[in-house]
mmCIF file of C-alpha atoms and ligand atoms in Angstrom:
data_model
loop_
_atom_site.group_PDB
_atom_site.id
_atom_site.type_symbol
_atom_site.label_atom_id
_atom_site.label_comp_id
_atom_site.label_asym_id
_atom_site.label_seq_id
_atom_site.Cartn_x
_atom_site.Cartn_y
_atom_site.Cartn_z
ATOM 1 C CA MET W 1 87.766 147.079 44.251
ATOM 2 C CA SER W 2 84.668 145.382 42.863
ATOM 3 C CA GLU W 3 83.556 148.416 40.943
ATOM 4 C CA THR W 4 86.866 148.818 39.185
ATOM 5 C CA ARG W 5 86.895 145.103 38.467
ATOM 6 C CA LEU W 6 83.375 145.460 37.066
ATOM 7 C CA GLU W 7 84.432 148.374 34.918
ATOM 8 C CA HIS W 8 87.274 146.294 33.698
ATOM 9 C CA VAL W 9 85.091 143.357 32.650
ATOM 10 C CA GLU W 10 82.632 145.756 31.061
ATOM 11 C CA ASP W 11 85.414 147.117 28.910
ATOM 12 C CA ALA W 12 86.408 143.599 27.946
ATOM 13 C CA LEU W 13 82.793 142.787 27.047
ATOM 14 C CA ARG W 14 82.420 145.879 24.903
ATOM 15 C CA HIS W 15 85.661 145.058 23.193
ATOM 16 C CA ALA W 16 84.708 141.469 22.418
ATOM 17 C CA LEU W 17 81.244 142.572 21.310
ATOM 18 C CA ASP W 18 82.652 145.177 18.916
ATOM 19 C CA ALA W 19 84.849 142.543 17.322
ATOM 20 C CA PHE W 20 81.894 140.171 17.046
ATOM 21 C CA LEU W 21 79.540 142.788 15.644
ATOM 22 C CA GLY W 22 82.160 143.701 13.043
ATOM 23 C CA ALA W 23 82.373 140.106 11.750
ATOM 24 C CA PRO W 24 80.143 137.559 13.486
ATOM 25 C CA SER W 25 81.808 134.163 13.554
ATOM 26 C CA GLU W 26 82.406 131.210 15.833
ATOM 27 C CA GLY W 27 85.850 132.564 16.597
ATOM 28 C CA ALA W 28 84.524 136.017 17.547
ATOM 29 C CA LEU W 29 81.704 134.554 19.656
ATOM 30 C CA ALA W 30 83.949 132.751 22.107
ATOM 31 C CA PRO W 31 85.489 135.948 23.591
ATOM 32 C CA VAL W 32 81.977 137.428 24.005
ATOM 33 C CA GLU W 33 80.798 134.384 25.912
ATOM 34 C CA GLU W 34 83.917 134.440 28.032
ATOM 35 C CA ALA W 35 83.495 138.134 28.741
ATOM 36 C CA LEU W 36 79.867 137.508 29.783
ATOM 37 C CA LYS W 37 81.065 134.806 32.226
ATOM 38 C CA ALA W 38 83.700 137.141 33.613
ATOM 39 C CA PHE W 39 81.043 139.831 33.960
ATOM 40 C CA GLU W 40 78.750 137.488 35.903
ATOM 41 C CA ALA W 41 81.613 136.362 38.152
ATOM 42 C CA ALA W 42 82.549 139.973 38.886
ATOM 43 C CA VAL W 43 78.963 140.882 39.800
ATOM 44 C CA ARG W 44 78.675 137.801 42.039
ATOM 45 C CA GLU W 45 81.847 138.700 43.810
ATOM 46 C CA ALA W 46 80.955 142.366 44.241
ATOM 47 C CA ALA W 47 77.477 141.482 45.482
ATOM 48 C CA GLY W 48 78.877 138.912 47.902
ATOM 49 C CA ALA W 49 81.361 141.425 49.259
ATOM 50 C CA ALA W 50 78.858 144.244 49.729
ATOM 51 C CA SER W 51 78.565 144.971 53.445
ATOM 52 C CA SER W 52 75.729 147.485 53.353
ATOM 53 C CA PRO W 53 72.510 148.027 51.409
ATOM 54 C CA ALA W 54 74.080 151.170 49.905
ATOM 55 C CA GLY W 55 77.123 149.251 48.722
ATOM 56 C CA LEU W 56 74.912 146.605 47.176
ATOM 57 C CA ALA W 57 72.763 149.212 45.435
ATOM 58 C CA ALA W 58 75.912 150.663 43.906
ATOM 59 C CA VAL W 59 76.866 147.238 42.533
ATOM 60 C CA GLU W 60 73.413 146.739 41.061
ATOM 61 C CA GLN W 61 73.364 150.198 39.612
ATOM 62 C CA GLN W 62 76.718 149.674 37.974
ATOM 63 C CA ALA W 63 76.008 146.214 36.614
ATOM 64 C CA LEU W 64 72.479 146.614 35.313
ATOM 65 C CA ARG W 65 72.356 150.301 34.356
ATOM 66 C CA GLN W 66 70.835 151.155 30.960
ATOM 67 C CA LYS W 67 74.147 152.205 29.494
ATOM 68 C CA GLY W 68 76.072 149.362 31.040
ATOM 69 C CA ALA W 69 77.891 146.871 28.861
ATOM 70 C CA LEU W 70 75.348 144.122 29.421
ATOM 71 C CA ASN W 71 72.343 146.146 28.338
ATOM 72 C CA GLN W 72 74.337 147.560 25.454
ATOM 73 C CA THR W 73 75.068 144.036 24.331
ATOM 74 C CA LEU W 74 71.398 143.178 24.233
ATOM 75 C CA ARG W 75 70.479 146.389 22.454
ATOM 76 C CA SER W 76 73.184 146.133 19.844
ATOM 77 C CA LEU W 77 72.089 142.773 18.507
ATOM 78 C CA GLY W 78 69.467 144.204 16.087
ATOM 79 C CA PRO W 79 71.530 144.124 12.906
ATOM 80 C CA VAL W 80 73.155 140.781 13.695
ATOM 81 C CA PRO W 81 72.076 137.833 11.501
ATOM 82 C CA GLY W 82 69.331 135.720 13.132
ATOM 83 C CA GLU W 83 71.364 132.655 14.151
ATOM 84 C CA TRP W 84 74.040 134.689 15.892
ATOM 85 C CA ARG W 85 71.583 137.035 17.476
ATOM 86 C CA LYS W 86 69.822 134.123 19.153
ATOM 87 C CA VAL W 87 73.041 132.680 20.545
ATOM 88 C CA VAL W 88 74.426 135.958 21.883
ATOM 89 C CA GLY W 89 71.014 137.168 23.069
ATOM 90 C CA ALA W 90 70.434 133.962 25.049
ATOM 91 C CA ALA W 91 73.897 134.137 26.601
ATOM 92 C CA ALA W 92 73.439 137.802 27.582
ATOM 93 C CA ASN W 93 69.995 137.120 29.053
ATOM 94 C CA ARG W 94 71.374 134.208 31.084
ATOM 95 C CA THR W 95 74.037 136.507 32.397
ATOM 96 C CA ARG W 96 71.479 139.136 33.268
ATOM 97 C CA ALA W 97 69.304 136.615 35.132
ATOM 98 C CA ALA W 98 72.295 135.212 36.994
ATOM 99 C CA CYS W 99 73.370 138.718 38.050
ATOM 100 C CA ALA W 100 69.860 139.590 39.191
ATOM 101 C CA GLU W 101 69.760 136.435 41.273
ATOM 102 C CA ALA W 102 73.159 137.094 42.855
ATOM 103 C CA LEU W 103 71.988 140.596 43.776
ATOM 104 C CA ALA W 104 68.752 139.247 45.274
ATOM 105 C CA GLN W 105 70.664 136.766 47.402
ATOM 106 C CA ALA W 106 72.970 139.477 48.633
ATOM 107 C CA THR W 107 69.962 141.628 49.530
ATOM 108 C CA GLU W 108 68.520 138.782 51.588
ATOM 109 C CA ARG W 109 71.799 138.207 53.365
ATOM 110 C CA LEU W 110 72.110 141.878 54.267
ATOM 111 C CA GLU W 111 68.546 142.043 55.488
ATOM 112 C CA ALA W 112 69.097 139.080 57.784
ATOM 113 C CA SER W 113 72.284 140.491 59.268
ATOM 114 C CA GLY W 114 70.704 143.935 59.430
ATOM 115 C CA ALA W 115 67.952 142.508 61.601
ATOM 116 C CA ARG W 116 70.624 140.972 63.783
ATOM 117 C CA GLU W 117 72.457 144.242 64.000
ATOM 118 C CA ARG W 118 69.347 146.152 64.957
ATOM 119 C CA SER W 119 68.631 143.673 67.751
ATOM 120 C CA THR W 120 72.122 143.723 69.213
ATOM 121 C CA PHE W 121 72.550 146.074 72.098
ATOM 122 C CA ASP W 122 73.916 149.543 72.104
ATOM 123 C CA VAL W 123 77.464 149.235 73.423
ATOM 124 C CA THR W 124 77.248 152.716 74.903
ATOM 125 C CA LEU W 125 74.436 151.701 77.264
ATOM 126 C CA PRO W 126 75.417 150.793 80.829
ATOM 127 C CA GLY W 127 75.794 147.029 81.184
ATOM 128 C CA ARG W 128 72.998 144.826 82.408
ATOM 129 C CA LYS W 129 73.901 143.045 85.607
ATOM 130 C CA PRO W 130 73.555 139.286 85.200
ATOM 131 C CA PHE W 131 71.250 137.744 87.799
ATOM 132 C CA LEU W 132 73.379 135.749 90.198
ATOM 133 C CA GLY W 133 71.858 133.166 92.465
ATOM 134 C CA ARG W 134 73.158 132.528 95.954
ATOM 135 C CA PRO W 135 72.533 130.154 98.831
ATOM 136 C CA HIS W 136 69.356 130.879 100.781
ATOM 137 C CA VAL W 137 70.063 132.893 103.923
ATOM 138 C CA LEU W 138 69.184 129.843 106.061
ATOM 139 C CA ASN W 139 71.732 127.762 104.209
ATOM 140 C CA GLN W 140 74.301 130.515 104.610
ATOM 141 C CA VAL W 141 73.769 130.546 108.368
ATOM 142 C CA ARG W 142 73.729 126.751 108.557
ATOM 143 C CA ASP W 143 76.972 126.508 106.574
ATOM 144 C CA GLU W 144 78.626 129.057 108.809
ATOM 145 C CA VAL W 145 77.524 127.273 111.994
ATOM 146 C CA VAL W 146 78.614 123.920 110.601
ATOM 147 C CA GLY W 147 81.873 125.310 109.222
ATOM 148 C CA ILE W 148 83.008 126.501 112.659
ATOM 149 C CA PHE W 149 82.388 123.085 114.203
ATOM 150 C CA ARG W 150 84.101 121.407 111.276
ATOM 151 C CA GLY W 151 87.163 123.408 112.256
ATOM 152 C CA MET W 152 86.929 121.763 115.690
ATOM 153 C CA GLY W 153 86.923 118.297 114.128
ATOM 154 C CA TYR W 154 83.197 117.644 113.832
ATOM 155 C CA SER W 155 81.788 115.852 110.809
ATOM 156 C CA VAL W 156 78.310 116.262 109.362
ATOM 157 C CA ALA W 157 75.447 113.853 108.692
ATOM 158 C CA GLU W 158 71.816 114.097 107.737
ATOM 159 C CA ASN W 159 68.976 111.705 108.220
ATOM 160 C CA ARG W 160 65.274 111.173 107.573
ATOM 161 C CA GLU W 161 62.556 113.738 108.232
ATOM 162 C CA VAL W 162 59.790 111.170 108.619
ATOM 163 C CA GLU W 163 60.521 109.418 111.885
ATOM 164 C CA ASP W 164 59.009 106.872 114.213
ATOM 165 C CA ASP W 165 58.022 107.396 117.810
ATOM 166 C CA HIS W 166 60.989 105.403 119.080
ATOM 167 C CA HIS W 167 63.673 107.565 117.451
ATOM 168 C CA ASN W 168 61.931 110.902 117.893
ATOM 169 C CA PHE W 169 60.780 110.310 121.480
ATOM 170 C CA GLY W 170 61.238 106.911 123.130
ATOM 171 C CA ALA W 171 64.968 106.414 122.717
ATOM 172 C CA LEU W 172 65.441 110.060 123.693
ATOM 173 C CA ASN W 173 63.923 109.319 127.089
ATOM 174 C CA PHE W 174 60.610 111.085 126.575
ATOM 175 C CA GLY W 175 58.077 109.653 129.007
ATOM 176 C CA PRO W 176 55.097 107.792 127.500
ATOM 177 C CA HIS W 177 52.760 110.685 128.259
ATOM 178 C CA HIS W 178 55.081 113.538 127.368
ATOM 179 C CA PRO W 179 52.984 116.349 125.843
ATOM 180 C CA ALA W 180 55.261 116.588 122.794
ATOM 181 C CA ARG W 181 53.769 113.268 121.679
ATOM 182 C CA ASP W 182 50.380 114.921 121.424
ATOM 183 C CA ALA W 183 48.903 115.743 118.029
ATOM 184 C CA HIS W 184 48.699 119.352 119.202
ATOM 185 C CA ASP W 185 52.471 119.488 118.987
ATOM 186 C CA THR W 186 53.499 116.855 116.484
ATOM 187 C CA LEU W 187 52.463 116.262 112.873
ATOM 188 C CA PHE W 188 51.649 112.577 112.485
ATOM 189 C CA VAL W 189 51.779 110.683 109.219
ATOM 190 C CA GLU W 190 49.499 107.798 108.358
ATOM 191 C CA GLY W 191 50.687 104.476 109.737
ATOM 192 C CA GLY W 192 51.977 105.879 113.027
ATOM 193 C CA ALA W 193 54.997 107.667 111.585
ATOM 194 C CA LEU W 194 55.552 111.322 112.375
ATOM 195 C CA MET W 195 57.389 114.321 111.028
ATOM 196 C CA ARG W 196 60.431 114.656 113.259
ATOM 197 C CA THR W 197 59.954 117.474 115.748
ATOM 198 C CA HIS W 198 63.673 118.035 116.226
ATOM 199 C CA THR W 199 67.036 116.835 114.875
ATOM 200 C CA SER W 200 67.761 114.908 118.078
ATOM 201 C CA PRO W 201 66.608 111.539 116.606
ATOM 202 C CA VAL W 202 69.701 111.693 114.384
ATOM 203 C CA GLN W 203 71.704 111.228 117.599
ATOM 204 C CA ILE W 204 69.952 107.885 118.058
ATOM 205 C CA ARG W 205 70.318 106.832 114.425
ATOM 206 C CA THR W 206 74.011 107.690 114.439
ATOM 207 C CA LEU W 207 74.807 105.838 117.658
ATOM 208 C CA GLU W 208 72.662 102.888 116.526
ATOM 209 C CA SER W 209 74.429 102.639 113.197
ATOM 210 C CA GLN W 210 77.783 101.886 114.801
ATOM 211 C CA THR W 211 78.313 98.178 115.314
ATOM 212 C CA GLU W 212 80.673 98.910 118.188
ATOM 213 C CA PRO W 213 80.433 101.886 120.507
ATOM 214 C CA SER W 214 83.011 104.438 119.486
ATOM 215 C CA PRO W 215 83.592 108.165 119.767
ATOM 216 C CA VAL W 216 81.284 110.473 117.852
ATOM 217 C CA ARG W 217 81.859 114.125 117.112
ATOM 218 C CA MET W 218 79.137 115.118 114.705
ATOM 219 C CA LEU W 219 76.670 117.743 113.579
ATOM 220 C CA PHE W 220 73.219 117.022 112.228
ATOM 221 C CA PRO W 221 71.613 119.898 110.354
ATOM 222 C CA GLY W 222 68.125 119.526 108.961
ATOM 223 C CA ARG W 223 64.482 120.434 108.748
ATOM 224 C CA VAL W 224 62.017 119.748 111.520
ATOM 225 C CA TYR W 225 58.232 119.998 111.830
ATOM 226 C CA ARG W 226 55.757 121.037 114.486
ATOM 227 C CA ALA W 227 51.992 121.436 114.634
ATOM 228 C CA GLU W 228 52.208 125.184 115.234
ATOM 229 C CA GLN W 229 49.813 128.064 114.912
ATOM 230 C CA ILE W 230 51.849 129.954 112.361
ATOM 231 C CA ASP W 231 52.724 133.546 113.222
ATOM 232 C CA ALA W 232 55.725 135.862 113.050
ATOM 233 C CA THR W 233 57.844 133.649 115.302
ATOM 234 C CA HIS W 234 56.294 130.197 114.753
ATOM 235 C CA ALA W 235 56.431 128.088 111.598
ATOM 236 C CA SER W 236 55.301 124.503 111.080
ATOM 237 C CA GLU W 237 58.622 123.707 109.487
ATOM 238 C CA PHE W 238 61.989 125.134 110.412
ATOM 239 C CA HIS W 239 65.610 124.120 110.729
ATOM 240 C CA GLN W 240 67.925 123.023 113.468
ATOM 241 C CA VAL W 241 71.532 122.062 113.855
ATOM 242 C CA GLU W 242 72.133 119.298 116.371
ATOM 243 C CA GLY W 243 75.546 118.481 117.821
ATOM 244 C CA LEU W 244 76.723 115.316 119.539
ATOM 245 C CA TYR W 245 80.025 114.490 121.138
ATOM 246 C CA VAL W 246 80.384 111.012 122.655
ATOM 247 C CA ASP W 247 83.601 109.648 124.049
ATOM 248 C CA ARG W 248 85.084 108.363 127.272
ATOM 249 C CA GLY W 249 85.520 111.041 129.921
ATOM 250 C CA VAL W 250 83.501 113.864 128.355
ATOM 251 C CA SER W 251 82.526 116.493 130.930
ATOM 252 C CA MET W 252 80.482 119.660 131.180
ATOM 253 C CA ALA W 253 83.757 121.562 130.793
ATOM 254 C CA HIS W 254 84.105 120.169 127.256
ATOM 255 C CA LEU W 255 80.564 121.237 126.498
ATOM 256 C CA LYS W 256 81.145 124.781 127.757
ATOM 257 C CA GLY W 257 84.495 125.032 125.991
ATOM 258 C CA ALA W 258 83.242 123.857 122.600
ATOM 259 C CA LEU W 259 80.056 125.950 122.636
ATOM 260 C CA SER W 260 81.770 129.099 123.919
ATOM 261 C CA GLU W 261 84.443 128.723 121.253
ATOM 262 C CA TRP W 262 81.755 128.392 118.620
ATOM 263 C CA ALA W 263 79.887 131.456 119.962
ATOM 264 C CA ARG W 264 83.020 133.625 119.750
ATOM 265 C CA ALA W 265 83.669 132.463 116.203
ATOM 266 C CA PHE W 266 80.066 133.072 115.158
ATOM 267 C CA PHE W 267 79.056 136.221 117.064
ATOM 268 C CA GLY W 268 82.467 137.865 117.513
ATOM 269 C CA ALA W 269 85.579 137.452 119.634
ATOM 270 C CA ARG W 270 84.220 139.616 122.485
ATOM 271 C CA THR W 271 81.162 137.436 122.961
ATOM 272 C CA ARG W 272 80.647 136.051 126.463
ATOM 273 C CA THR W 273 78.520 133.005 127.215
ATOM 274 C CA ARG W 274 76.502 131.866 130.185
ATOM 275 C CA PHE W 275 74.815 128.569 130.891
ATOM 276 C CA ARG W 276 71.513 128.351 132.709
ATOM 277 C CA PRO W 277 69.964 125.157 134.046
ATOM 278 C CA SER W 278 67.099 123.820 131.977
ATOM 279 C CA TYR W 279 65.326 120.569 131.224
ATOM 280 C CA PHE W 280 65.365 118.182 128.269
ATOM 281 C CA PRO W 281 64.465 114.493 128.617
ATOM 282 C CA PHE W 282 67.579 113.345 126.761
ATOM 283 C CA THR W 283 70.207 115.295 128.720
ATOM 284 C CA GLU W 284 71.153 115.439 132.389
ATOM 285 C CA PRO W 285 72.098 117.984 133.441
ATOM 286 C CA SER W 286 70.487 120.189 130.799
ATOM 287 C CA GLY W 287 71.126 123.816 130.065
ATOM 288 C CA GLU W 288 70.475 126.802 127.847
ATOM 289 C CA MET W 289 73.358 128.795 126.522
ATOM 290 C CA ASP W 290 73.016 132.572 126.304
ATOM 291 C CA VAL W 291 75.469 134.853 124.512
ATOM 292 C CA SER W 292 76.152 138.448 125.447
ATOM 293 C CA CYS W 293 74.007 140.648 123.219
ATOM 294 C CA PHE W 294 75.899 141.444 120.035
ATOM 295 C CA ARG W 295 73.989 144.669 119.494
ATOM 296 C CA CYS W 296 74.648 146.346 122.870
ATOM 297 C CA GLU W 297 77.692 144.228 123.712
ATOM 298 C CA GLY W 298 75.926 142.937 126.799
ATOM 299 C CA SER W 299 75.159 146.304 128.397
ATOM 300 C CA GLY W 300 71.432 146.144 127.769
ATOM 301 C CA ARG W 301 71.544 149.838 126.756
ATOM 302 C CA ARG W 302 72.071 151.525 123.432
ATOM 303 C CA LYS W 303 73.065 155.096 122.662
ATOM 304 C CA THR W 304 70.852 156.831 120.124
ATOM 305 C CA ALA W 305 70.430 160.430 118.972
ATOM 306 C CA GLU W 306 67.716 160.823 121.642
ATOM 307 C CA GLY W 307 69.987 159.532 124.378
ATOM 308 C CA GLU W 308 70.462 156.107 125.928
ATOM 309 C CA VAL W 309 67.659 153.591 125.487
ATOM 310 C CA ARG W 310 67.005 149.986 126.340
ATOM 311 C CA CYS W 311 68.502 147.582 123.776
ATOM 312 C CA ASN W 312 65.554 146.097 121.913
ATOM 313 C CA LEU W 313 67.400 142.962 120.802
ATOM 314 C CA CYS W 314 68.119 141.589 124.289
ATOM 315 C CA LYS W 315 65.228 143.534 125.881
ATOM 316 C CA GLY W 316 67.692 145.215 128.193
ATOM 317 C CA SER W 317 69.009 142.000 129.737
ATOM 318 C CA GLY W 318 72.314 142.007 127.859
ATOM 319 C CA TRP W 319 71.864 138.304 127.077
ATOM 320 C CA ILE W 320 70.356 136.378 124.193
ATOM 321 C CA GLU W 321 69.263 132.765 124.431
ATOM 322 C CA ILE W 322 70.879 130.750 121.657
ATOM 323 C CA LEU W 323 70.620 127.011 122.198
ATOM 324 C CA GLY W 324 69.743 124.077 124.380
ATOM 325 C CA CYS W 325 72.404 121.644 125.536
ATOM 326 C CA GLY W 326 73.346 119.096 128.138
ATOM 327 C CA MET W 327 75.155 115.901 129.009
ATOM 328 C CA VAL W 328 73.754 112.856 127.209
ATOM 329 C CA HIS W 329 71.306 111.093 129.537
ATOM 330 C CA PRO W 330 72.271 107.541 130.630
ATOM 331 C CA ASN W 331 68.912 106.309 129.321
ATOM 332 C CA VAL W 332 69.821 107.521 125.848
ATOM 333 C CA PHE W 333 73.009 105.453 126.001
ATOM 334 C CA ARG W 334 71.024 102.475 127.225
ATOM 335 C CA ALA W 335 68.570 102.826 124.327
ATOM 336 C CA VAL W 336 71.425 102.384 121.844
ATOM 337 C CA ASN W 337 73.326 99.758 123.838
ATOM 338 C CA TYR W 338 76.131 101.997 124.963
ATOM 339 C CA ASP W 339 77.265 101.315 128.533
ATOM 340 C CA PRO W 340 76.574 104.585 130.429
ATOM 341 C CA GLU W 341 79.302 103.641 132.909
ATOM 342 C CA VAL W 342 81.823 103.774 130.048
ATOM 343 C CA TRP W 343 80.460 106.370 127.651
ATOM 344 C CA THR W 344 79.819 110.025 128.265
ATOM 345 C CA GLY W 345 78.846 112.845 125.980
ATOM 346 C CA PHE W 346 77.279 116.187 125.417
ATOM 347 C CA ALA W 347 74.651 117.323 122.944
ATOM 348 C CA PHE W 348 73.200 120.588 121.814
ATOM 349 C CA GLY W 349 70.579 121.873 119.442
ATOM 350 C CA MET W 350 69.928 125.281 117.947
ATOM 351 C CA GLY W 351 67.355 126.808 115.617
ATOM 352 C CA ILE W 352 68.731 128.187 112.372
ATOM 353 C CA GLU W 353 65.816 130.564 111.786
ATOM 354 C CA ARG W 354 66.172 131.949 115.275
ATOM 355 C CA ILE W 355 69.872 132.654 114.838
ATOM 356 C CA ALA W 356 69.341 134.173 111.388
ATOM 357 C CA MET W 357 66.532 136.393 112.722
ATOM 358 C CA LEU W 358 68.666 137.605 115.611
ATOM 359 C CA ARG W 359 71.717 138.254 113.506
ATOM 360 C CA TYR W 360 69.970 140.062 110.650
ATOM 361 C CA GLY W 361 67.105 141.651 112.563
ATOM 362 C CA ILE W 362 64.460 139.690 110.641
ATOM 363 C CA SER W 363 61.128 140.184 112.351
ATOM 364 C CA ASP W 364 58.967 137.525 110.683
ATOM 365 C CA ILE W 365 59.880 133.846 110.326
ATOM 366 C CA ARG W 366 57.499 133.475 107.362
ATOM 367 C CA HIS W 367 59.907 135.422 105.147
ATOM 368 C CA PHE W 368 62.192 132.404 105.004
ATOM 369 C CA LEU W 369 59.662 130.292 103.138
ATOM 370 C CA GLU W 370 58.232 132.913 100.828
ATOM 371 C CA SER W 371 60.937 132.960 98.129
ATOM 372 C CA ASP W 372 60.506 136.714 97.778
ATOM 373 C CA LEU W 373 63.595 138.047 96.023
ATOM 374 C CA ASN W 374 63.212 141.445 97.696
ATOM 375 C CA PHE W 375 63.846 139.600 100.946
ATOM 376 C CA LEU W 376 66.357 136.997 99.772
ATOM 377 C CA GLU W 377 68.565 139.435 97.882
ATOM 378 C CA GLN W 378 69.366 141.259 101.112
ATOM 379 C CA PHE W 379 71.603 138.427 102.264
HETATM 380 N N1 LIG H 401 65.825 119.019 120.633
HETATM 381 C C1 LIG H 401 65.707 120.244 121.361
HETATM 382 C C2 LIG H 401 64.555 121.085 120.799
HETATM 383 O O1 LIG H 401 64.107 120.814 119.720
HETATM 384 C C3 LIG H 401 66.959 121.058 121.278
HETATM 385 C C4 LIG H 401 68.064 120.422 122.050
HETATM 386 C C5 LIG H 401 68.250 120.740 123.388
HETATM 387 C C6 LIG H 401 68.906 119.502 121.447
HETATM 388 C C7 LIG H 401 69.259 120.166 124.108
HETATM 389 C C8 LIG H 401 69.927 118.908 122.172
HETATM 390 C C9 LIG H 401 70.086 119.264 123.525
HETATM 391 O O2 LIG H 401 70.763 118.018 121.659
HETATM 392 O O3 LIG H 401 71.105 118.694 124.235
HETATM 393 O O4 LIG H 401 64.126 121.996 121.446
#
């Protein structure tokens, strides 16, 4: 389109010029000047519309070629009387400069977009997968544990990680000389505070925070700290989920029912549970809950290509220890001004790392803190 338009204005210019050269006059000059303006406008438009360097070169070639109308105009002015020659010459030179500038601008524009084009990607290449983040595997496990209890009507709370002796030990019925209070086990902070060694102090803080004793059905997930020699199964910081159910008339049957229900939801519907006696200062009686091994389904044996072997997850026992639990000790109720003759409850606590390691076959607890994507992206 632009080239034909350019040809057209060139014709008009030649025409006007011929008339002017035949009889230079004010009246004959006006059409020449007009034709020069039209010529410039046509070049501007064609240059602006050019979408490739080749297209632009064609415009330039057409507009500024030796035998083009513009150059002919300049060349033909020789015989024209001085005054007129100056006027027409100046007008034609202005036009030439304006065209050159329009072409230069168009070149710049094409170069800029050409650079953009070169840097855009090849649409025939396979796509690049965007990097998607995800919750850390520990948070995934925590959320799943918590989610199951939420379905049973539990709510969730968190509390401080820097604790005092009273909430971490005393109110939980730890004796004054209990070894957990030793600096070999507990990380102390200046001023007598300590890094909580378990999530159990949140039991105390929750019960304390109620102005009147009332039922509690809650979970307390969070990070805990111990003065550990760090190795594949020991870290100085790890995570627990604590549970507390306080009401009138709570019995061991409620404890076993709630925890067994949770275990079936978490480890699979065929999971069996067993409760073994244990000891914690803040529960009486206390127990450990085992679940039937989810790798060998509780048989303790696994079939492999080489025949039947001992299951290495449960070490052949068919059972895996999952959590500690028990009925809330009367002294714990006393410490928070709940009448132990009226109030009853059960509590439990489990390690998130431990459960994640069992479920996913993770052999080293240090992986959880290393932020290594090769590890994290597996979950
Ligand atoms: N606090 C215990 C620990 O860190 C875990 C625990 C056991 C919590 C029994 C409880 C419980 O609430 O009833 O080893």
